[in-house]
mmCIF file of C-alpha atoms and ligand atoms in Angstrom:
data_model
loop_
_atom_site.group_PDB
_atom_site.id
_atom_site.type_symbol
_atom_site.label_atom_id
_atom_site.label_comp_id
_atom_site.label_asym_id
_atom_site.label_seq_id
_atom_site.Cartn_x
_atom_site.Cartn_y
_atom_site.Cartn_z
ATOM 1 C CA ARG A 13 8.214 -1.452 -25.144
ATOM 2 C CA PRO A 14 5.982 -4.527 -25.408
ATOM 3 C CA GLU A 15 5.312 -6.039 -28.814
ATOM 4 C CA GLY A 16 2.498 -4.090 -30.438
ATOM 5 C CA THR A 17 -0.591 -6.184 -31.011
ATOM 6 C CA ARG A 18 -4.098 -5.334 -32.055
ATOM 7 C CA HIS A 19 -5.494 -6.784 -28.874
ATOM 8 C CA PRO A 20 -4.454 -5.254 -25.588
ATOM 9 C CA ARG A 21 -2.736 -7.448 -23.027
ATOM 10 C CA LEU A 22 -4.511 -7.951 -19.751
ATOM 11 C CA LEU A 23 -3.534 -6.651 -16.324
ATOM 12 C CA ALA A 24 -5.624 -7.075 -13.179
ATOM 13 C CA VAL A 25 -5.770 -6.154 -9.529
ATOM 14 C CA LEU A 26 -6.545 -9.256 -7.452
ATOM 15 C CA GLY A 27 -8.017 -8.810 -3.975
ATOM 16 C CA ASP A 28 -11.007 -8.965 -1.671
ATOM 17 C CA PRO A 29 -12.554 -6.461 -1.371
ATOM 18 C CA VAL A 30 -11.475 -4.900 -4.646
ATOM 19 C CA GLU A 31 -14.560 -3.043 -5.832
ATOM 20 C CA HIS A 32 -13.282 0.205 -4.254
ATOM 21 C CA SER A 33 -9.967 0.109 -6.134
ATOM 22 C CA LEU A 34 -9.133 3.129 -8.276
ATOM 23 C CA SER A 35 -6.261 1.281 -9.953
ATOM 24 C CA PRO A 36 -8.285 0.225 -13.047
ATOM 25 C CA PRO A 37 -9.370 3.747 -14.105
ATOM 26 C CA MET A 38 -5.974 5.186 -13.160
ATOM 27 C CA HIS A 39 -3.993 2.679 -15.223
ATOM 28 C CA ASN A 40 -6.432 2.528 -18.130
ATOM 29 C CA ALA A 41 -6.254 6.313 -18.534
ATOM 30 C CA ALA A 42 -2.462 6.060 -18.519
ATOM 31 C CA PHE A 43 -2.501 3.313 -21.161
ATOM 32 C CA ARG A 44 -4.828 5.373 -23.364
ATOM 33 C CA ALA A 45 -2.670 8.476 -22.994
ATOM 34 C CA THR A 46 0.566 6.650 -23.821
ATOM 35 C CA GLY A 47 -0.986 4.460 -26.547
ATOM 36 C CA LEU A 48 0.349 1.316 -24.858
ATOM 37 C CA PRO A 49 -1.643 -1.859 -25.631
ATOM 38 C CA PHE A 50 -2.851 -2.902 -22.173
ATOM 39 C CA THR A 51 -6.167 -3.111 -20.379
ATOM 40 C CA TYR A 52 -6.565 -3.358 -16.587
ATOM 41 C CA ILE A 53 -9.457 -4.915 -14.669
ATOM 42 C CA ALA A 54 -10.369 -5.563 -11.009
ATOM 43 C CA VAL A 55 -11.048 -9.172 -10.008
ATOM 44 C CA ARG A 56 -12.361 -10.262 -6.632
ATOM 45 C CA VAL A 57 -10.275 -13.228 -5.467
ATOM 46 C CA GLY A 58 -11.230 -14.900 -2.209
ATOM 47 C CA PRO A 59 -8.861 -16.310 0.418
ATOM 48 C CA GLY A 60 -6.919 -19.322 -0.844
ATOM 49 C CA GLU A 61 -7.764 -18.594 -4.482
ATOM 50 C CA LEU A 62 -4.737 -16.510 -5.491
ATOM 51 C CA ARG A 63 -2.819 -19.285 -7.220
ATOM 52 C CA ARG A 64 -5.800 -20.272 -9.337
ATOM 53 C CA ALA A 65 -6.399 -16.634 -10.281
ATOM 54 C CA VAL A 66 -2.753 -16.136 -11.282
ATOM 55 C CA ASP A 67 -2.769 -19.352 -13.326
ATOM 56 C CA ALA A 68 -5.941 -18.186 -15.073
ATOM 57 C CA LEU A 69 -4.390 -14.812 -15.932
ATOM 58 C CA ARG A 70 -1.323 -16.533 -17.361
ATOM 59 C CA VAL A 71 -3.516 -18.769 -19.524
ATOM 60 C CA LEU A 72 -5.140 -15.589 -20.814
ATOM 61 C CA GLY A 73 -1.727 -14.174 -21.762
ATOM 62 C CA ALA A 74 -1.799 -11.389 -19.179
ATOM 63 C CA ARG A 75 1.289 -9.231 -18.591
ATOM 64 C CA GLY A 76 0.987 -9.281 -14.803
ATOM 65 C CA ALA A 77 -1.109 -8.143 -11.877
ATOM 66 C CA ASN A 78 -1.366 -6.041 -8.784
ATOM 67 C CA VAL A 79 -2.113 -7.949 -5.615
ATOM 68 C CA THR A 80 -3.958 -6.385 -2.705
ATOM 69 C CA VAL A 81 -5.701 -7.324 0.562
ATOM 70 C CA PRO A 82 -5.453 -10.130 1.706
ATOM 71 C CA HIS A 83 -3.031 -11.738 -0.756
ATOM 72 C CA LYS A 84 0.273 -9.855 -0.578
ATOM 73 C CA GLU A 85 2.057 -12.427 1.528
ATOM 74 C CA ALA A 86 0.645 -15.347 -0.485
ATOM 75 C CA ALA A 87 1.858 -13.586 -3.652
ATOM 76 C CA ALA A 88 5.396 -13.520 -2.227
ATOM 77 C CA GLN A 89 5.119 -17.279 -1.700
ATOM 78 C CA LEU A 90 4.015 -18.054 -5.220
ATOM 79 C CA ALA A 91 6.392 -15.753 -7.144
ATOM 80 C CA GLU A 92 9.334 -17.616 -8.656
ATOM 81 C CA TRP A 93 11.657 -14.613 -8.240
ATOM 82 C CA LEU A 94 11.480 -11.709 -5.780
ATOM 83 C CA SER A 95 12.955 -8.211 -5.933
ATOM 84 C CA ALA A 96 15.111 -7.207 -2.965
ATOM 85 C CA GLU A 97 12.257 -5.085 -1.521
ATOM 86 C CA ALA A 98 9.718 -7.900 -1.881
ATOM 87 C CA ARG A 99 12.094 -10.423 -0.298
ATOM 88 C CA GLU A 100 12.826 -8.144 2.631
ATOM 89 C CA ALA A 101 9.151 -7.321 3.224
ATOM 90 C CA GLY A 102 7.889 -10.864 2.527
ATOM 91 C CA ALA A 103 5.112 -9.199 0.517
ATOM 92 C CA VAL A 104 4.384 -8.629 -3.160
ATOM 93 C CA ASN A 105 1.991 -6.080 -4.673
ATOM 94 C CA THR A 106 3.098 -6.332 -8.310
ATOM 95 C CA LEU A 107 3.510 -9.473 -10.388
ATOM 96 C CA VAL A 108 5.145 -9.476 -13.806
ATOM 97 C CA PHE A 109 4.683 -12.528 -16.032
ATOM 98 C CA GLU A 110 7.956 -12.753 -17.931
ATOM 99 C CA GLU A 111 8.804 -15.581 -20.326
ATOM 100 C CA GLY A 112 6.888 -18.206 -18.397
ATOM 101 C CA ARG A 113 8.077 -16.995 -14.985
ATOM 102 C CA VAL A 114 6.225 -15.101 -12.265
ATOM 103 C CA LEU A 115 8.321 -12.201 -10.925
ATOM 104 C CA GLY A 116 7.306 -10.533 -7.639
ATOM 105 C CA TYR A 117 7.936 -6.890 -6.749
ATOM 106 C CA SER A 118 6.899 -4.617 -3.916
ATOM 107 C CA THR A 119 6.288 -1.045 -5.039
ATOM 108 C CA ASP A 120 4.360 -0.052 -1.885
ATOM 109 C CA GLY A 121 7.393 1.085 0.115
ATOM 110 C CA ALA A 122 8.845 3.150 -2.724
ATOM 111 C CA GLY A 123 5.408 4.635 -3.464
ATOM 112 C CA PHE A 124 4.903 5.513 0.183
ATOM 113 C CA CYS A 125 8.326 7.188 0.493
ATOM 114 C CA ARG A 126 7.878 9.139 -2.744
ATOM 115 C CA ALA A 127 4.606 10.529 -1.345
ATOM 116 C CA LEU A 128 6.373 11.434 1.917
ATOM 117 C CA ASP A 129 9.140 13.195 -0.028
ATOM 118 C CA GLU A 130 7.237 14.933 -2.800
ATOM 119 C CA VAL A 131 3.898 15.715 -1.176
ATOM 120 C CA ALA A 132 4.459 15.919 2.599
ATOM 121 C CA HIS A 133 8.156 16.978 2.390
ATOM 122 C CA PHE A 134 8.768 14.705 5.375
ATOM 123 C CA ASP A 135 12.194 13.121 5.823
ATOM 124 C CA PRO A 136 11.833 9.934 7.911
ATOM 125 C CA ALA A 137 15.521 9.880 8.919
ATOM 126 C CA GLY A 138 15.827 9.961 12.699
ATOM 127 C CA ARG A 139 12.033 9.994 13.222
ATOM 128 C CA ARG A 140 9.861 7.842 15.483
ATOM 129 C CA VAL A 141 7.150 5.946 13.614
ATOM 130 C CA VAL A 142 3.908 4.519 15.012
ATOM 131 C CA LEU A 143 2.695 1.901 12.548
ATOM 132 C CA LEU A 144 -0.825 0.491 12.872
ATOM 133 C CA GLY A 145 -0.940 -2.899 11.142
ATOM 134 C CA ALA A 146 1.533 -5.648 10.286
ATOM 135 C CA GLY A 147 0.096 -6.959 7.015
ATOM 136 C CA GLY A 148 1.639 -6.814 3.552
ATOM 137 C CA ALA A 149 1.408 -3.039 3.110
ATOM 138 C CA ALA A 150 2.608 -2.349 6.664
ATOM 139 C CA ARG A 151 5.632 -4.575 6.120
ATOM 140 C CA ALA A 152 6.620 -2.816 2.909
ATOM 141 C CA VAL A 153 6.202 0.618 4.530
ATOM 142 C CA ALA A 154 8.141 -0.375 7.674
ATOM 143 C CA LEU A 155 11.098 -1.758 5.735
ATOM 144 C CA ALA A 156 11.196 1.274 3.438
ATOM 145 C CA LEU A 157 11.168 3.613 6.462
ATOM 146 C CA ALA A 158 13.990 1.612 8.075
ATOM 147 C CA ALA A 159 15.956 1.880 4.817
ATOM 148 C CA ARG A 160 15.430 5.655 4.975
ATOM 149 C CA GLY A 161 16.913 5.803 8.475
ATOM 150 C CA ALA A 162 13.832 5.958 10.739
ATOM 151 C CA ALA A 163 15.001 5.938 14.374
ATOM 152 C CA ALA A 164 12.265 3.646 15.718
ATOM 153 C CA VAL A 165 9.109 1.829 14.626
ATOM 154 C CA ARG A 166 6.363 0.857 17.065
ATOM 155 C CA VAL A 167 4.313 -1.902 15.399
ATOM 156 C CA VAL A 168 0.761 -1.900 16.775
ATOM 157 C CA ASN A 169 -1.234 -4.897 15.581
ATOM 158 C CA ARG A 170 -4.234 -6.935 16.653
ATOM 159 C CA THR A 171 -2.397 -10.232 16.104
ATOM 160 C CA GLN A 172 0.764 -9.990 18.220
ATOM 161 C CA GLU A 173 2.539 -12.816 16.452
ATOM 162 C CA ARG A 174 2.399 -10.850 13.205
ATOM 163 C CA ALA A 175 3.610 -7.673 14.949
ATOM 164 C CA ARG A 176 6.557 -9.585 16.412
ATOM 165 C CA ALA A 177 7.375 -11.115 13.016
ATOM 166 C CA LEU A 178 7.519 -7.626 11.485
ATOM 167 C CA VAL A 179 9.702 -6.372 14.348
ATOM 168 C CA GLU A 180 12.097 -9.252 13.618
ATOM 169 C CA ARG A 181 12.232 -8.232 9.957
ATOM 170 C CA ILE A 182 12.938 -4.599 10.819
ATOM 171 C CA LEU A 183 15.748 -5.587 13.203
ATOM 172 C CA ALA A 184 17.128 -8.106 10.678
ATOM 173 C CA SER A 185 17.280 -5.421 7.991
ATOM 174 C CA GLY A 186 20.366 -4.120 9.824
ATOM 175 C CA ARG A 187 19.505 -0.455 9.367
ATOM 176 C CA GLY A 188 19.856 0.366 13.057
ATOM 177 C CA THR A 189 16.136 1.126 13.436
ATOM 178 C CA GLU A 190 14.722 0.217 16.852
ATOM 179 C CA ALA A 191 11.486 -1.773 16.695
ATOM 180 C CA ARG A 192 8.913 -2.860 19.245
ATOM 181 C CA ALA A 193 5.654 -4.840 19.002
ATOM 182 C CA CYS A 194 2.640 -3.363 20.827
ATOM 183 C CA PRO A 195 -0.746 -4.992 21.450
ATOM 184 C CA TRP A 196 -3.810 -3.337 19.888
ATOM 185 C CA PRO A 197 -4.942 -0.833 22.593
ATOM 186 C CA GLN A 198 -8.333 -1.374 24.168
ATOM 187 C CA ASP A 199 -8.825 2.089 25.705
ATOM 188 C CA THR A 200 -7.678 5.709 25.496
ATOM 189 C CA PRO A 201 -4.772 5.352 27.975
ATOM 190 C CA GLY A 202 -3.561 2.400 25.882
ATOM 191 C CA TRP A 203 -3.671 4.517 22.706
ATOM 192 C CA GLU A 204 -1.854 7.339 24.504
ATOM 193 C CA ASP A 205 0.961 4.926 25.336
ATOM 194 C CA VAL A 206 1.465 3.858 21.724
ATOM 195 C CA LEU A 207 1.040 7.300 20.131
ATOM 196 C CA ARG A 208 3.097 9.304 22.658
ATOM 197 C CA GLY A 209 6.006 11.141 21.043
ATOM 198 C CA GLY A 210 5.419 9.717 17.554
ATOM 199 C CA ASP A 211 6.634 11.848 14.617
ATOM 200 C CA LEU A 212 4.837 9.828 11.937
ATOM 201 C CA VAL A 213 1.621 7.833 12.478
ATOM 202 C CA VAL A 214 0.829 5.393 9.672
ATOM 203 C CA GLN A 215 -2.597 3.712 9.490
ATOM 204 C CA ALA A 216 -1.831 0.525 7.523
ATOM 205 C CA THR A 217 -4.642 -1.777 8.682
ATOM 206 C CA SER A 218 -7.717 -2.581 6.629
ATOM 207 C CA LEU A 219 -9.948 -1.523 9.552
ATOM 208 C CA GLY A 220 -12.547 0.879 8.157
ATOM 209 C CA LEU A 221 -12.021 -0.235 4.557
ATOM 210 C CA ALA A 222 -15.633 -1.387 4.377
ATOM 211 C CA ARG A 223 -16.728 2.164 5.359
ATOM 212 C CA SER A 224 -19.638 0.896 7.420
ATOM 213 C CA GLY A 225 -20.282 0.868 11.149
ATOM 214 C CA PRO A 226 -19.017 3.317 13.776
ATOM 215 C CA ASP A 227 -15.875 5.392 13.167
ATOM 216 C CA PRO A 228 -13.087 3.431 14.934
ATOM 217 C CA TRP A 229 -10.735 6.430 15.010
ATOM 218 C CA ARG A 230 -12.930 9.232 16.346
ATOM 219 C CA ASP A 231 -11.503 9.345 19.870
ATOM 220 C CA LEU A 232 -7.875 8.538 19.143
ATOM 221 C CA PRO A 233 -5.696 10.787 21.391
ATOM 222 C CA PHE A 234 -3.497 12.154 18.587
ATOM 223 C CA GLN A 235 -2.609 15.137 20.766
ATOM 224 C CA VAL A 236 0.081 13.080 22.570
ATOM 225 C CA THR A 237 2.183 12.795 19.378
ATOM 226 C CA ALA A 238 5.175 15.050 18.726
ATOM 227 C CA GLY A 239 4.425 18.702 17.943
ATOM 228 C CA THR A 240 5.146 18.468 14.214
ATOM 229 C CA ALA A 241 3.731 14.973 13.678
ATOM 230 C CA LEU A 242 2.406 13.787 10.331
ATOM 231 C CA ALA A 243 -0.455 11.269 10.036
ATOM 232 C CA THR A 244 -1.151 9.162 6.979
ATOM 233 C CA ASP A 245 -3.826 6.574 6.207
ATOM 234 C CA LEU A 246 -3.184 3.995 3.501
ATOM 235 C CA ILE A 247 -6.948 3.654 3.009
ATOM 236 C CA TYR A 248 -8.254 6.150 0.473
ATOM 237 C CA GLY A 249 -11.659 6.842 -0.964
ATOM 238 C CA PRO A 250 -14.240 9.480 -1.813
ATOM 239 C CA GLY A 251 -15.145 11.538 1.231
ATOM 240 C CA GLY A 252 -11.626 11.298 2.656
ATOM 241 C CA SER A 253 -10.394 9.373 5.653
ATOM 242 C CA PRO A 254 -11.985 9.401 9.134
ATOM 243 C CA PHE A 255 -8.521 8.583 10.541
ATOM 244 C CA LEU A 256 -7.000 11.683 8.938
ATOM 245 C CA ARG A 257 -9.944 13.842 9.960
ATOM 246 C CA ALA A 258 -9.374 12.837 13.593
ATOM 247 C CA ALA A 259 -5.637 13.560 13.228
ATOM 248 C CA ALA A 260 -6.314 16.959 11.646
ATOM 249 C CA ARG A 261 -8.707 17.883 14.465
ATOM 250 C CA ALA A 262 -5.795 17.345 16.879
ATOM 251 C CA GLY A 263 -3.593 19.637 14.779
ATOM 252 C CA LEU A 264 -1.480 17.036 12.959
ATOM 253 C CA ARG A 265 -0.403 17.424 9.351
ATOM 254 C CA THR A 266 -1.955 14.747 7.121
ATOM 255 C CA LEU A 267 -1.046 12.862 3.945
ATOM 256 C CA ALA A 268 -3.831 11.067 2.056
ATOM 257 C CA GLY A 269 -3.330 7.439 0.944
ATOM 258 C CA ASP A 270 -4.202 8.218 -2.663
ATOM 259 C CA TRP A 271 -0.692 9.687 -3.083
ATOM 260 C CA MET A 272 0.812 6.313 -2.220
ATOM 261 C CA LEU A 273 -1.669 4.690 -4.598
ATOM 262 C CA LEU A 274 -0.463 7.024 -7.343
ATOM 263 C CA TYR A 275 3.241 6.430 -6.842
ATOM 264 C CA GLN A 276 3.104 2.664 -6.208
ATOM 265 C CA GLY A 277 1.008 2.469 -9.382
ATOM 266 C CA ALA A 278 3.496 4.561 -11.344
ATOM 267 C CA GLU A 279 6.270 2.156 -10.386
ATOM 268 C CA ALA A 280 4.166 -0.891 -11.318
ATOM 269 C CA PHE A 281 3.320 0.767 -14.674
ATOM 270 C CA ARG A 282 7.065 1.124 -15.375
ATOM 271 C CA LEU A 283 7.708 -2.533 -14.472
ATOM 272 C CA TRP A 284 4.996 -3.798 -16.840
ATOM 273 C CA THR A 285 5.653 -1.438 -19.758
ATOM 274 C CA GLY A 286 9.266 -0.247 -19.491
ATOM 275 C CA VAL A 287 7.899 3.296 -19.902
ATOM 276 C CA GLU A 288 7.717 6.074 -17.288
ATOM 277 C CA ALA A 289 4.127 6.543 -16.085
ATOM 278 C CA PRO A 290 2.260 9.768 -16.909
ATOM 279 C CA VAL A 291 1.949 10.700 -13.240
ATOM 280 C CA ALA A 292 0.199 14.070 -13.668
ATOM 281 C CA LEU A 293 -2.511 12.489 -15.794
ATOM 282 C CA MET A 294 -2.961 9.624 -13.317
ATOM 283 C CA ARG A 295 -3.254 12.178 -10.485
ATOM 284 C CA SER A 296 -5.972 14.056 -12.369
ATOM 285 C CA VAL A 297 -7.955 10.816 -12.817
ATOM 286 C CA LEU A 298 -7.731 10.136 -9.070
ATOM 287 C CA ASP A 299 -8.792 13.711 -8.269
ATOM 288 C CA ARG A 300 -11.846 13.376 -10.474
ATOM 289 C CA LEU A 301 -12.867 10.003 -9.039
ATOM 290 C CA LEU A 302 -12.240 10.999 -5.428
ATOM 291 C CA LYS A 303 -14.499 13.988 -5.928
ATOM 292 C CA GLY A 304 -17.168 11.515 -6.975
ATOM 293 C CA GLY A 305 -16.947 12.053 -10.729
ATOM 294 C CA SER A 306 -17.097 9.173 -13.190
ATOM 295 C CA ASP A 307 -14.309 8.087 -15.496
HETATM 296 P P1 LIG B 22 -3.416 -7.327 4.915
HETATM 297 O O1 LIG B 22 -4.644 -8.143 4.791
HETATM 298 O O2 LIG B 22 -2.095 -7.935 4.569
HETATM 299 O O3 LIG B 22 -3.294 -6.768 6.421
HETATM 300 C C1 LIG B 22 -4.421 -6.236 7.067
HETATM 301 C C2 LIG B 22 -3.999 -5.558 8.359
HETATM 302 O O4 LIG B 22 -5.164 -4.949 8.937
HETATM 303 C C3 LIG B 22 -3.443 -6.503 9.402
HETATM 304 O O5 LIG B 22 -2.473 -5.840 10.175
HETATM 305 C C4 LIG B 22 -4.687 -6.817 10.239
HETATM 306 O O6 LIG B 22 -4.415 -7.229 11.557
HETATM 307 C C5 LIG B 22 -5.338 -5.456 10.261
HETATM 308 N N1 LIG B 22 -6.769 -5.517 10.569
HETATM 309 C C6 LIG B 22 -7.762 -6.000 9.782
HETATM 310 N N2 LIG B 22 -8.963 -5.886 10.406
HETATM 311 C C7 LIG B 22 -8.704 -5.315 11.616
HETATM 312 C C8 LIG B 22 -9.525 -4.952 12.726
HETATM 313 N N3 LIG B 22 -10.850 -5.142 12.698
HETATM 314 N N4 LIG B 22 -8.935 -4.380 13.801
HETATM 315 C C9 LIG B 22 -7.598 -4.170 13.824
HETATM 316 N N5 LIG B 22 -6.759 -4.516 12.805
HETATM 317 C C10 LIG B 22 -7.310 -5.079 11.734
HETATM 318 O O7 LIG B 22 -3.675 -5.996 4.058
HETATM 319 P P2 LIG B 22 -2.632 -5.037 3.347
HETATM 320 O O8 LIG B 22 -1.476 -4.850 4.260
HETATM 321 O O9 LIG B 22 -2.382 -5.476 1.984
HETATM 322 O O10 LIG B 22 -3.478 -3.664 3.255
HETATM 323 C C11 LIG B 22 -3.797 -2.918 4.411
HETATM 324 C C12 LIG B 22 -4.567 -1.664 4.012
HETATM 325 O O11 LIG B 22 -3.741 -0.777 3.267
HETATM 326 C C13 LIG B 22 -5.777 -1.945 3.140
HETATM 327 O O12 LIG B 22 -6.830 -1.156 3.605
HETATM 328 C C14 LIG B 22 -5.347 -1.518 1.758
HETATM 329 O O13 LIG B 22 -6.440 -1.073 0.996
HETATM 330 C C15 LIG B 22 -4.403 -0.376 2.077
HETATM 331 N N6 LIG B 22 -3.381 -0.154 1.046
HETATM 332 C C16 LIG B 22 -3.324 1.058 0.401
HETATM 333 C C17 LIG B 22 -2.343 1.304 -0.518
HETATM 334 C C18 LIG B 22 -2.285 2.631 -1.195
HETATM 335 O O14 LIG B 22 -1.647 2.723 -2.234
HETATM 336 N N7 LIG B 22 -2.866 3.659 -0.642
HETATM 337 C C19 LIG B 22 -1.348 0.291 -0.894
HETATM 338 C C20 LIG B 22 -1.489 -0.914 -0.145
HETATM 339 C C21 LIG B 22 -2.488 -1.132 0.768
HETATM 340 P P3 LIG B 22 -4.210 -8.809 11.917
HETATM 341 O O15 LIG B 22 -2.774 -9.115 11.607
HETATM 342 O O16 LIG B 22 -4.520 -8.879 13.351
HETATM 343 O O17 LIG B 22 -5.171 -9.576 11.064
#
């Protein structure tokens, strides 16, 4: 347990955009319920500004931070120590400031797999994964799925160099998972090629995060996936996910990204406080906010 003080210690989620994040109300409710002296805020941090933001938090005596789009890879660069998961993924979503040092962890992969296990009851062992995206979250998810024995991962990303770099990481992890980089499809036949036979389709890009403009997923040919396929979208928010709606229309099972948010947050909570997170309470906060209620 942290030293008890009158004044709560600061935690923050650093990203851009970050206004949509449900991490502050989720964690603050958990701190209130457990009586732990922390307070959690969202801070918009532009590209290239992560180091300054982390230095500022440390000056303020913060306990740590979550790091989100687009800073997860930069956070892995600036941490002075990395957990095995963070090192393997080359991405950090949780920083802990410990005795003058910045420790970097990745709780995304564990959070994702816990949601697969406990909510979707989906065992990735031996399954074929279609992964959209090759950023920090995609890397953590891909490496966690390889560690759980996924048979193959198709990495579909706009920037091919990044897709190839993730494929190299998956192959280097030595888990026997096949991996292939695919260009971002430009038409329906192209999407059919990447989705065909997939058992698990993971939407791990930030496309659609802004929730404006036309629905990029409406015409995705999900029907070419395997009969029992599961689709999941890391993007969450009130009103649900257009990606998952399209998948459901084609008969796929779906897993909402807020479950990953819950479980990656629970693991970060434990790293900062040394106490197990009150997961049921955190879930009820997310339910209320995703239905459009206020905290
Ligand atoms: P990064 O910035 O590291 O990566 C962004 C990814 O999105 C890259 O693969 C990028 O491709 C791709 N992308 C961005 N814009 C487009 C576009 N217009 N068309 C196609 N691809 C695009 O972000 P993160 O990996 O940290 O996060 C990705 C998403 O996952 C975010 O939406 C984030 O909110 C969500 N997330 C949710 C979590 C949860 O708990 N539910 C946890 C972590 C993340 P390119 O390489 O070509 O730039």
